[in-house]
PDB file of C-alpha atoms in Angstrom:
ATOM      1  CA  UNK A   1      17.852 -53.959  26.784  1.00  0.00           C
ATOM      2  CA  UNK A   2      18.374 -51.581  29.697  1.00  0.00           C
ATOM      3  CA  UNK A   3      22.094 -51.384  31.056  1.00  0.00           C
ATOM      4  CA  UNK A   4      25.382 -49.146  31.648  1.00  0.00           C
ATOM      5  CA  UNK A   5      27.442 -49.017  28.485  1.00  0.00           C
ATOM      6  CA  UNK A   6      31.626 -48.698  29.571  1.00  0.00           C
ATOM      7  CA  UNK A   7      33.835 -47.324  26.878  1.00  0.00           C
ATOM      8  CA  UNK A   8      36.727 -48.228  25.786  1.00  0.00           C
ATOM      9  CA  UNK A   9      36.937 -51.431  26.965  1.00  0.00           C
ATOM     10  CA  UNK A  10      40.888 -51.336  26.892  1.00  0.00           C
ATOM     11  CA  UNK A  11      42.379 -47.917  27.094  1.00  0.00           C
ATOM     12  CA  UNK A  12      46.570 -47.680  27.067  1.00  0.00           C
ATOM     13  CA  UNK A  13      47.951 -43.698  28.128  1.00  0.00           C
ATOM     14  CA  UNK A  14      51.254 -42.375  28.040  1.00  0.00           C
ATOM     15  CA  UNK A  15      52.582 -40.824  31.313  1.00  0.00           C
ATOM     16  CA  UNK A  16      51.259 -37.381  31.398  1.00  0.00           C
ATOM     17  CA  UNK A  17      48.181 -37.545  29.497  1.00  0.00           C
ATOM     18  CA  UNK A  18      44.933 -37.136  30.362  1.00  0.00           C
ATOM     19  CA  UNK A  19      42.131 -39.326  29.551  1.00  0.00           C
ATOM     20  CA  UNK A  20      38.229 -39.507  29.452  1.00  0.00           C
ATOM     21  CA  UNK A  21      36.265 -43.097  30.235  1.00  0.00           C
ATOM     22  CA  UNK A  22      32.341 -42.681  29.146  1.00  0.00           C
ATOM     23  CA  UNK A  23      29.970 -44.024  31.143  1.00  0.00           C
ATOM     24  CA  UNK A  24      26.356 -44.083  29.730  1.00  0.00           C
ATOM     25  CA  UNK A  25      22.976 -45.766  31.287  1.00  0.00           C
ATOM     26  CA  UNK A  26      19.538 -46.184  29.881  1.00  0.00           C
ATOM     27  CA  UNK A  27      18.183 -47.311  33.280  1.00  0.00           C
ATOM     28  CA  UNK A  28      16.853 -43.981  33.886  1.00  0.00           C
ATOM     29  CA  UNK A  29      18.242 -43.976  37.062  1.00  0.00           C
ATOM     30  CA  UNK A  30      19.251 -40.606  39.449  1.00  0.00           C
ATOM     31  CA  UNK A  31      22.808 -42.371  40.815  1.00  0.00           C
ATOM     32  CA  UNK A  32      26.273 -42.892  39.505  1.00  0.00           C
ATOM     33  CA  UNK A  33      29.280 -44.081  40.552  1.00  0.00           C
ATOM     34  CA  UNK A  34      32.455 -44.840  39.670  1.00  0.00           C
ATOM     35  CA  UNK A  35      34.930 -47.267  41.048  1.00  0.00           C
ATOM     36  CA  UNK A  36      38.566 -48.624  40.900  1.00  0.00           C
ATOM     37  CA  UNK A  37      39.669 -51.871  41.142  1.00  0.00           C
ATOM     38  CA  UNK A  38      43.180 -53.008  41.590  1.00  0.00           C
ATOM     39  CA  UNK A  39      44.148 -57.088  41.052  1.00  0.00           C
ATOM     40  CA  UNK A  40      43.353 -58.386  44.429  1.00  0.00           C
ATOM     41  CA  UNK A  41      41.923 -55.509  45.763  1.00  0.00           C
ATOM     42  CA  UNK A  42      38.045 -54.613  46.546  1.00  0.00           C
ATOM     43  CA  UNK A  43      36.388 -51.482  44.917  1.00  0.00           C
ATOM     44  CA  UNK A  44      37.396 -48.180  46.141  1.00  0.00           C
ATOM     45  CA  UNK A  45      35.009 -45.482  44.972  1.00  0.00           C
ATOM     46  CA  UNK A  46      36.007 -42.463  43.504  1.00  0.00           C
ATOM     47  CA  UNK A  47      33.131 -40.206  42.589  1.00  0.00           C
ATOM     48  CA  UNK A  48      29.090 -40.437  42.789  1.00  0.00           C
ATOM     49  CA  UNK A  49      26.344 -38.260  41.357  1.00  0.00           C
ATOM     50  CA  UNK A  50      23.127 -38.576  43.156  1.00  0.00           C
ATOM     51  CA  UNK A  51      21.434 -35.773  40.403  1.00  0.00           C
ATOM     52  CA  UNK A  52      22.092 -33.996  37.789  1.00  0.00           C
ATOM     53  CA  UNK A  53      24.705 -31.153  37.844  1.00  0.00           C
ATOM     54  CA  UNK A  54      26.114 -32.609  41.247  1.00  0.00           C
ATOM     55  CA  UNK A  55      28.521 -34.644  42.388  1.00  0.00           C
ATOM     56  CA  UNK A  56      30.719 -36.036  45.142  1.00  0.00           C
ATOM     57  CA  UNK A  57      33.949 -37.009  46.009  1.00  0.00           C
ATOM     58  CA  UNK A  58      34.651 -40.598  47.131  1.00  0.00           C
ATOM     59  CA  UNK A  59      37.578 -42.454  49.034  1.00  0.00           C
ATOM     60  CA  UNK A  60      40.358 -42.089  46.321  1.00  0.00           C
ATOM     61  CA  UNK A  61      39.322 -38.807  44.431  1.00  0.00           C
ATOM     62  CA  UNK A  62      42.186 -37.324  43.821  1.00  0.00           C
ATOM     63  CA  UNK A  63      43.401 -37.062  40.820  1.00  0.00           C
ATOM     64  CA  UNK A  64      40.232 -37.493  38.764  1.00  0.00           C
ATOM     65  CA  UNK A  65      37.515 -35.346  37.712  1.00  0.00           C
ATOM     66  CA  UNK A  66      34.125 -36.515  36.530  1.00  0.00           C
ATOM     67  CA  UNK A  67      30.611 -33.970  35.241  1.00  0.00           C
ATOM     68  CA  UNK A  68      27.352 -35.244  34.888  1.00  0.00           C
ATOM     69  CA  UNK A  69      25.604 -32.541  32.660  1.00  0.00           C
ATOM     70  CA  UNK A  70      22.580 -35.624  31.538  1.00  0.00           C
ATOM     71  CA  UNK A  71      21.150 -38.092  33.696  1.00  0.00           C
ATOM     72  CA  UNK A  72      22.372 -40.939  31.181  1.00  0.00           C
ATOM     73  CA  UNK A  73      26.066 -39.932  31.436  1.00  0.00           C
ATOM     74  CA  UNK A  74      28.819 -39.828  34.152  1.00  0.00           C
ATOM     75  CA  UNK A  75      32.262 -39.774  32.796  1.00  0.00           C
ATOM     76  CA  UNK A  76      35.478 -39.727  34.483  1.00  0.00           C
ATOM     77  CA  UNK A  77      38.978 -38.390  33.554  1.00  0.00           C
ATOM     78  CA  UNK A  78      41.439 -39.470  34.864  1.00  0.00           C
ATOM     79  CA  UNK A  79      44.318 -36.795  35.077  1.00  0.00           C
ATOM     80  CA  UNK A  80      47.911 -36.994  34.900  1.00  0.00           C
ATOM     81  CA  UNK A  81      47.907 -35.776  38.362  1.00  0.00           C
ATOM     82  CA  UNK A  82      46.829 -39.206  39.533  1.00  0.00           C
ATOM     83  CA  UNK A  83      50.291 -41.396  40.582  1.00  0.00           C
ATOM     84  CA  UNK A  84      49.057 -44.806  39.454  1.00  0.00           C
ATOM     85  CA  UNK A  85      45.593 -44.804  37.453  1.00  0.00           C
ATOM     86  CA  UNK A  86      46.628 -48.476  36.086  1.00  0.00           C
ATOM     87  CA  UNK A  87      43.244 -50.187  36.812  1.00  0.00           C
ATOM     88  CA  UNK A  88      40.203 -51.604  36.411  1.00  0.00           C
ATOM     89  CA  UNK A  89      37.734 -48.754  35.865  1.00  0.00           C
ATOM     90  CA  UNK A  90      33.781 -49.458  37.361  1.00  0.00           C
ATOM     91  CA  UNK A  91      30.985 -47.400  36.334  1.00  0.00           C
ATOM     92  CA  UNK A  92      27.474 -48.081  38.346  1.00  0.00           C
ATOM     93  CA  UNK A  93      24.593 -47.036  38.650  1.00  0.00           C
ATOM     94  CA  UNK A  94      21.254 -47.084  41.105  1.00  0.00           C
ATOM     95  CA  UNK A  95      17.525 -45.665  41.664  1.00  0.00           C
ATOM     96  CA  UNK A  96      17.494 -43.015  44.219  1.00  0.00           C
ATOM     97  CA  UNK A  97      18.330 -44.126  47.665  1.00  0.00           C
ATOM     98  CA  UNK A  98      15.252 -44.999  49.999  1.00  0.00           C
ATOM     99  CA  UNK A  99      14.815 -45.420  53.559  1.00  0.00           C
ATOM    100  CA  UNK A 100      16.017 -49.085  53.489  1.00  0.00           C
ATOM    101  CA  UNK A 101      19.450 -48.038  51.850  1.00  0.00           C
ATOM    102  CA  UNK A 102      18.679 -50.817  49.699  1.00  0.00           C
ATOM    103  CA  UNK A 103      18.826 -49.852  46.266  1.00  0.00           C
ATOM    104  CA  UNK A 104      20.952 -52.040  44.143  1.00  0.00           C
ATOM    105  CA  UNK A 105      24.060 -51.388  42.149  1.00  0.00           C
ATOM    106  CA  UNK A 106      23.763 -52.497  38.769  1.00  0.00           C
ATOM    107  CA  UNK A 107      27.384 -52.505  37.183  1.00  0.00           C
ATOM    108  CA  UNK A 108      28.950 -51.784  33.252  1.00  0.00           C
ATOM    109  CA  UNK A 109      31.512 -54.096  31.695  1.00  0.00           C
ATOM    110  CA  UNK A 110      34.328 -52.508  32.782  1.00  0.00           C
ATOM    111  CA  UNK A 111      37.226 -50.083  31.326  1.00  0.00           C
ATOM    112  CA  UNK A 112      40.855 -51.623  31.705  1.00  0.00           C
ATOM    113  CA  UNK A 113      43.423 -48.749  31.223  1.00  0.00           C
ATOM    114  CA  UNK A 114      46.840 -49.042  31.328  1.00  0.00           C
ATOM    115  CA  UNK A 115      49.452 -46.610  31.409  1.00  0.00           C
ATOM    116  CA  UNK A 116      52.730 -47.644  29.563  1.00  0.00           C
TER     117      UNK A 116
ATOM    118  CA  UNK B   1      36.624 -45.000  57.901  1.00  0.00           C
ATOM    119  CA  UNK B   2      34.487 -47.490  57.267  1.00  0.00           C
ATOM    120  CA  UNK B   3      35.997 -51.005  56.288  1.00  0.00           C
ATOM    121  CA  UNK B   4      34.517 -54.414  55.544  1.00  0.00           C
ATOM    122  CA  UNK B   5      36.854 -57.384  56.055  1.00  0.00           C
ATOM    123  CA  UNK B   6      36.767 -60.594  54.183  1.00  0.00           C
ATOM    124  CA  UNK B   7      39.650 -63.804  54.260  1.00  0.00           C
ATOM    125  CA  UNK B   8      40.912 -63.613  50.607  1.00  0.00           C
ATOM    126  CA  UNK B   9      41.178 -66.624  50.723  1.00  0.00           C
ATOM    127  CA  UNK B  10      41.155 -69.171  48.763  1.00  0.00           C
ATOM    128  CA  UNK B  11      38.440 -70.758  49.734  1.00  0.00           C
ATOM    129  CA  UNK B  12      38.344 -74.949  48.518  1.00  0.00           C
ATOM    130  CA  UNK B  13      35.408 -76.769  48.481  1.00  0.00           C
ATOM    131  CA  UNK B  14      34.156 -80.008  46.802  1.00  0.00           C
ATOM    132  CA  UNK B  15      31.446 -80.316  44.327  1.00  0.00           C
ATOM    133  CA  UNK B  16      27.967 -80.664  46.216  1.00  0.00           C
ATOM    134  CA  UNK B  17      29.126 -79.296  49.244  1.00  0.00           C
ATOM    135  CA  UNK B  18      28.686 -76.124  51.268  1.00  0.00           C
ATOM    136  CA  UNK B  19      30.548 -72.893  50.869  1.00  0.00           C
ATOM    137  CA  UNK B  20      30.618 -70.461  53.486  1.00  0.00           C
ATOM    138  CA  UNK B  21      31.524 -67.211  52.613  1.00  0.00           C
ATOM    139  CA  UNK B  22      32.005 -64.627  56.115  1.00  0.00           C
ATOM    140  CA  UNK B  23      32.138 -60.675  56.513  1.00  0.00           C
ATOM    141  CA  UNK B  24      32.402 -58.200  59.361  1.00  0.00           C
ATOM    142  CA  UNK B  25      32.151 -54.815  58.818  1.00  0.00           C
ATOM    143  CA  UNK B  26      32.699 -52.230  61.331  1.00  0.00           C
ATOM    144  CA  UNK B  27      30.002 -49.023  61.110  1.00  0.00           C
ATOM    145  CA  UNK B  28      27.434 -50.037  62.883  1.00  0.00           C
ATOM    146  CA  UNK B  29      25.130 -47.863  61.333  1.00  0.00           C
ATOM    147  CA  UNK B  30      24.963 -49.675  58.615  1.00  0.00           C
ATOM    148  CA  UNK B  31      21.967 -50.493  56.943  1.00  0.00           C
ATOM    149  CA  UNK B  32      22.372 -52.819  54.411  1.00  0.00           C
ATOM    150  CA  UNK B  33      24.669 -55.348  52.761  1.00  0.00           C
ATOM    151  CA  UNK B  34      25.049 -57.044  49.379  1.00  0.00           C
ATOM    152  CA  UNK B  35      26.977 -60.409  48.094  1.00  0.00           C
ATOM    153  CA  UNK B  36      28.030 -59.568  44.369  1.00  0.00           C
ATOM    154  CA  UNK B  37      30.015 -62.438  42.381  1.00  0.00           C
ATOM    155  CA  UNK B  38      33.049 -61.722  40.530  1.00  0.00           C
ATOM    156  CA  UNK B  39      34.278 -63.529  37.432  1.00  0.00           C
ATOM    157  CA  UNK B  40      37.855 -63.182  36.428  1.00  0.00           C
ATOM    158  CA  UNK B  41      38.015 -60.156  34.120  1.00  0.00           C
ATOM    159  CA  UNK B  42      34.715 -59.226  34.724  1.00  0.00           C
ATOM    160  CA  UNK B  43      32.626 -56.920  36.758  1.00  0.00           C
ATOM    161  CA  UNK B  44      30.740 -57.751  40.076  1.00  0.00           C
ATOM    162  CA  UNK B  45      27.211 -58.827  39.146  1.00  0.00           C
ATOM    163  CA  UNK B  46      24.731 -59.264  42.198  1.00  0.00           C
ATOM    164  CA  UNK B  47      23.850 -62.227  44.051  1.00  0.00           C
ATOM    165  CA  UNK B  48      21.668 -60.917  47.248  1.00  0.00           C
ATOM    166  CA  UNK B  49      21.199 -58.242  49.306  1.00  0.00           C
ATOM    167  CA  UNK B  50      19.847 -58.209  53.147  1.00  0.00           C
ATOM    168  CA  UNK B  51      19.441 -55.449  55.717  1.00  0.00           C
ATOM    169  CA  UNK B  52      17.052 -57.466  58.031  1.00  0.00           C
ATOM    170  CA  UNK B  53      18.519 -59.255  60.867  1.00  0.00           C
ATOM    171  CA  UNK B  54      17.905 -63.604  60.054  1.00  0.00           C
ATOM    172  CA  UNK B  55      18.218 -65.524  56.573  1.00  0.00           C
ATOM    173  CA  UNK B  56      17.139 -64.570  53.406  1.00  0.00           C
ATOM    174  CA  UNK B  57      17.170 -67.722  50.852  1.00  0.00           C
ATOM    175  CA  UNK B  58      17.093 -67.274  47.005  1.00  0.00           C
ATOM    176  CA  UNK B  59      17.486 -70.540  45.155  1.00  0.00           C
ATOM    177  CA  UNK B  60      20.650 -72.419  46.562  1.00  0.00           C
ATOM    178  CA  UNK B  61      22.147 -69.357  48.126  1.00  0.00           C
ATOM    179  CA  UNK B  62      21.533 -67.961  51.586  1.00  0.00           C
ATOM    180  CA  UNK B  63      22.235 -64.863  53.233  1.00  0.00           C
ATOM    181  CA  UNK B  64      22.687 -64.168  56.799  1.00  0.00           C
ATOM    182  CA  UNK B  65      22.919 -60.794  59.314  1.00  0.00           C
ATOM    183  CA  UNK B  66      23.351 -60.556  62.610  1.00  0.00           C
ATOM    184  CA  UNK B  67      23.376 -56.587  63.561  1.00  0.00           C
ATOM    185  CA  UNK B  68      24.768 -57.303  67.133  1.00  0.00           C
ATOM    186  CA  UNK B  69      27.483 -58.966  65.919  1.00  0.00           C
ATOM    187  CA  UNK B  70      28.467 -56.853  62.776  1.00  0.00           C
ATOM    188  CA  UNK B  71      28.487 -59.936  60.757  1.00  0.00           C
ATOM    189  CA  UNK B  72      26.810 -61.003  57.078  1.00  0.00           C
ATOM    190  CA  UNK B  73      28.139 -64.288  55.628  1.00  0.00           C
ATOM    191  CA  UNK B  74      26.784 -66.263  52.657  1.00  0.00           C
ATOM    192  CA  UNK B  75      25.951 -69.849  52.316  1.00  0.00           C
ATOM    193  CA  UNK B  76      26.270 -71.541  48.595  1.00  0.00           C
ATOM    194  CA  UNK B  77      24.565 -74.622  48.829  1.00  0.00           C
ATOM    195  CA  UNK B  78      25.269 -77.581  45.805  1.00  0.00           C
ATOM    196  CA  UNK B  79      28.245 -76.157  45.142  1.00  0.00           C
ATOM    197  CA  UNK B  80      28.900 -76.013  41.574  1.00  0.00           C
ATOM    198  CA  UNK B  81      32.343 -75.392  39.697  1.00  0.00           C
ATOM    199  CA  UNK B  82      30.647 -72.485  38.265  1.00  0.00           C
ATOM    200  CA  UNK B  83      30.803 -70.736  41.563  1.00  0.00           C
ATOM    201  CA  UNK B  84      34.393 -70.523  41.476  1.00  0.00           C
ATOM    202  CA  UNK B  85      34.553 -66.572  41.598  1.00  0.00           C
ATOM    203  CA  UNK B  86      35.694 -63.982  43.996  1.00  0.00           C
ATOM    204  CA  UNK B  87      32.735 -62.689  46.207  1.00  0.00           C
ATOM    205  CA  UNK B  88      32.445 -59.439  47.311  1.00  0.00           C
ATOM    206  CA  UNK B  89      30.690 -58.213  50.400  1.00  0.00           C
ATOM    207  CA  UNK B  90      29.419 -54.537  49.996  1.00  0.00           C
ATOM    208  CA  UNK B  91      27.329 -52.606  52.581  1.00  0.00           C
ATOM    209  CA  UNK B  92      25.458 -49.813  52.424  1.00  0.00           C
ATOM    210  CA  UNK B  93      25.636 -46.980  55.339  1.00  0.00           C
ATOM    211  CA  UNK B  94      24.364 -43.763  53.513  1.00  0.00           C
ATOM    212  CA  UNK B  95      24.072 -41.951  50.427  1.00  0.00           C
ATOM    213  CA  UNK B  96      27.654 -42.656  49.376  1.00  0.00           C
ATOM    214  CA  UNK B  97      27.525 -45.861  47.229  1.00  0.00           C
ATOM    215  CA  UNK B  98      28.716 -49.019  48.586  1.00  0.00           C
ATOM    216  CA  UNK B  99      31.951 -49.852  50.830  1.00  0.00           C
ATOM    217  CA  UNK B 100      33.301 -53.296  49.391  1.00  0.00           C
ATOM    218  CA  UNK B 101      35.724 -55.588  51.094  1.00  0.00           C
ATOM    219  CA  UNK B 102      38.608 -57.270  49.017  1.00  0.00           C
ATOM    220  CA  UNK B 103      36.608 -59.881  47.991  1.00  0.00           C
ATOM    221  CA  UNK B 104      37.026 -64.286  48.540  1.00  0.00           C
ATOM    222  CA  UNK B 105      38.338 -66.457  46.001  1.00  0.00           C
ATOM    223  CA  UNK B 106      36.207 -69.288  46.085  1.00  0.00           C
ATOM    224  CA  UNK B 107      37.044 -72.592  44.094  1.00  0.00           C
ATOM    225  CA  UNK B 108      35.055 -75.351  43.791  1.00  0.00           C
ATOM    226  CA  UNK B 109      36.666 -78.772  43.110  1.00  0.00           C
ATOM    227  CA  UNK B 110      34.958 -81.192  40.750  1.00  0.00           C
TER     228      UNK B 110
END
């Protein structure tokens, strides 16, 4: 079955440390994204890849870094320069935008990292 | 900036009845805008989009736009207790992904 694959699904840091959340589709579609969610909060987006070897910074970039070296993969650190990265982690991903600005998000399960 | 602005909420409503879920969003250059549902714990999964002005129906749910008015709301007809969910509004105004709005907590009482 076709789909975005989040992992982990739980992730604990310790202040300071950096950490990687992977991020793989099988869609074989061109965008990315990734998203934050905070409890009672909407999604605030924090990176998106349109293609391959390119990316852009969203809303709440800083702090995070992301690559996208394959079409299948987007993943996103998230640094120890970022002040509160306790959240719920989206990854998503869509065809190539058209005229109608249309295109659908389809979204993973989710990476829920905590930072103790 | 653009922002999208939903009542949190929640929003009550009996078994059978209608829910009515409303958003405004202020770019008007927006082009087009999505309901997604939101389990507890879980991630948005879609329900609809539009990006022509009028109703678009898919089985008991119903979108509607109106451009002029910078308005999309959502219409949940038979309400079930599986609808209880937040619902997000997303729209779409360029190449950047989706902005979403924080999302009502709908609860349907049996």
């Amino acid at each position: 079955d076709g789909g975005i694959t989040q992992s982990p699904k739980y992730l604990f840091r310790k202040e300071g440390q950096n950490v990687t959340l992977s991020c793989e589709q099988n869609l074989n579609h061109d965008a990315m994204y990734w998203y934050r969610q905070d409890p009672g909060q909407g999604l605030r987006l924090i990176y998106y890849s349109q293609i391959v070897n390119d990316f852009q910074k969203g809303d709440i970039a800083e702090g995070y870094s992301v690559s996208r070296e394959k079409k299948e993969s987007f993943p996103l650190t998230v640094t120890s320069a970022q002040k509160n990265p306790t959240a719920f982690y989206l990854c998503a991903s869509s065809r190539r935008i058209d005229s109608t600005g249309a295109n659908v998000l389809t979204f993973g399960a989710g990476s829920r990292l905590t930072v103790l | 900036q653009k922002e999208v602005e939903q009542n949190s909420g929640p929003l009550s409503v009996p078994e059978g009845a209608i829910a009515s879920l409303n958003c405004t969003y202020s770019d008007r250059g927006s082009q087009s805008f999505f309901w997604y549902r939101q389990y507890s714990g879980k991630s948005p999964e879609l329900i609809m989009f539009i990006y022509s002005n009028g109703d678009k129906e898919d089985g008991r749910f119903t979108a509607q736009l109106n451009k002029a008015s910078q308005y999309v709301s959502l219409l949940i007809r038979d309400s079930q207790p599986s609808d209880s969910a937040t619902y997000l509004c997303a729209v779409r105004g360029g190449a950047d992904g989706l902005t979403f709005g924080k999302g009502t907590h709908l609860i349907i009482q049996p």
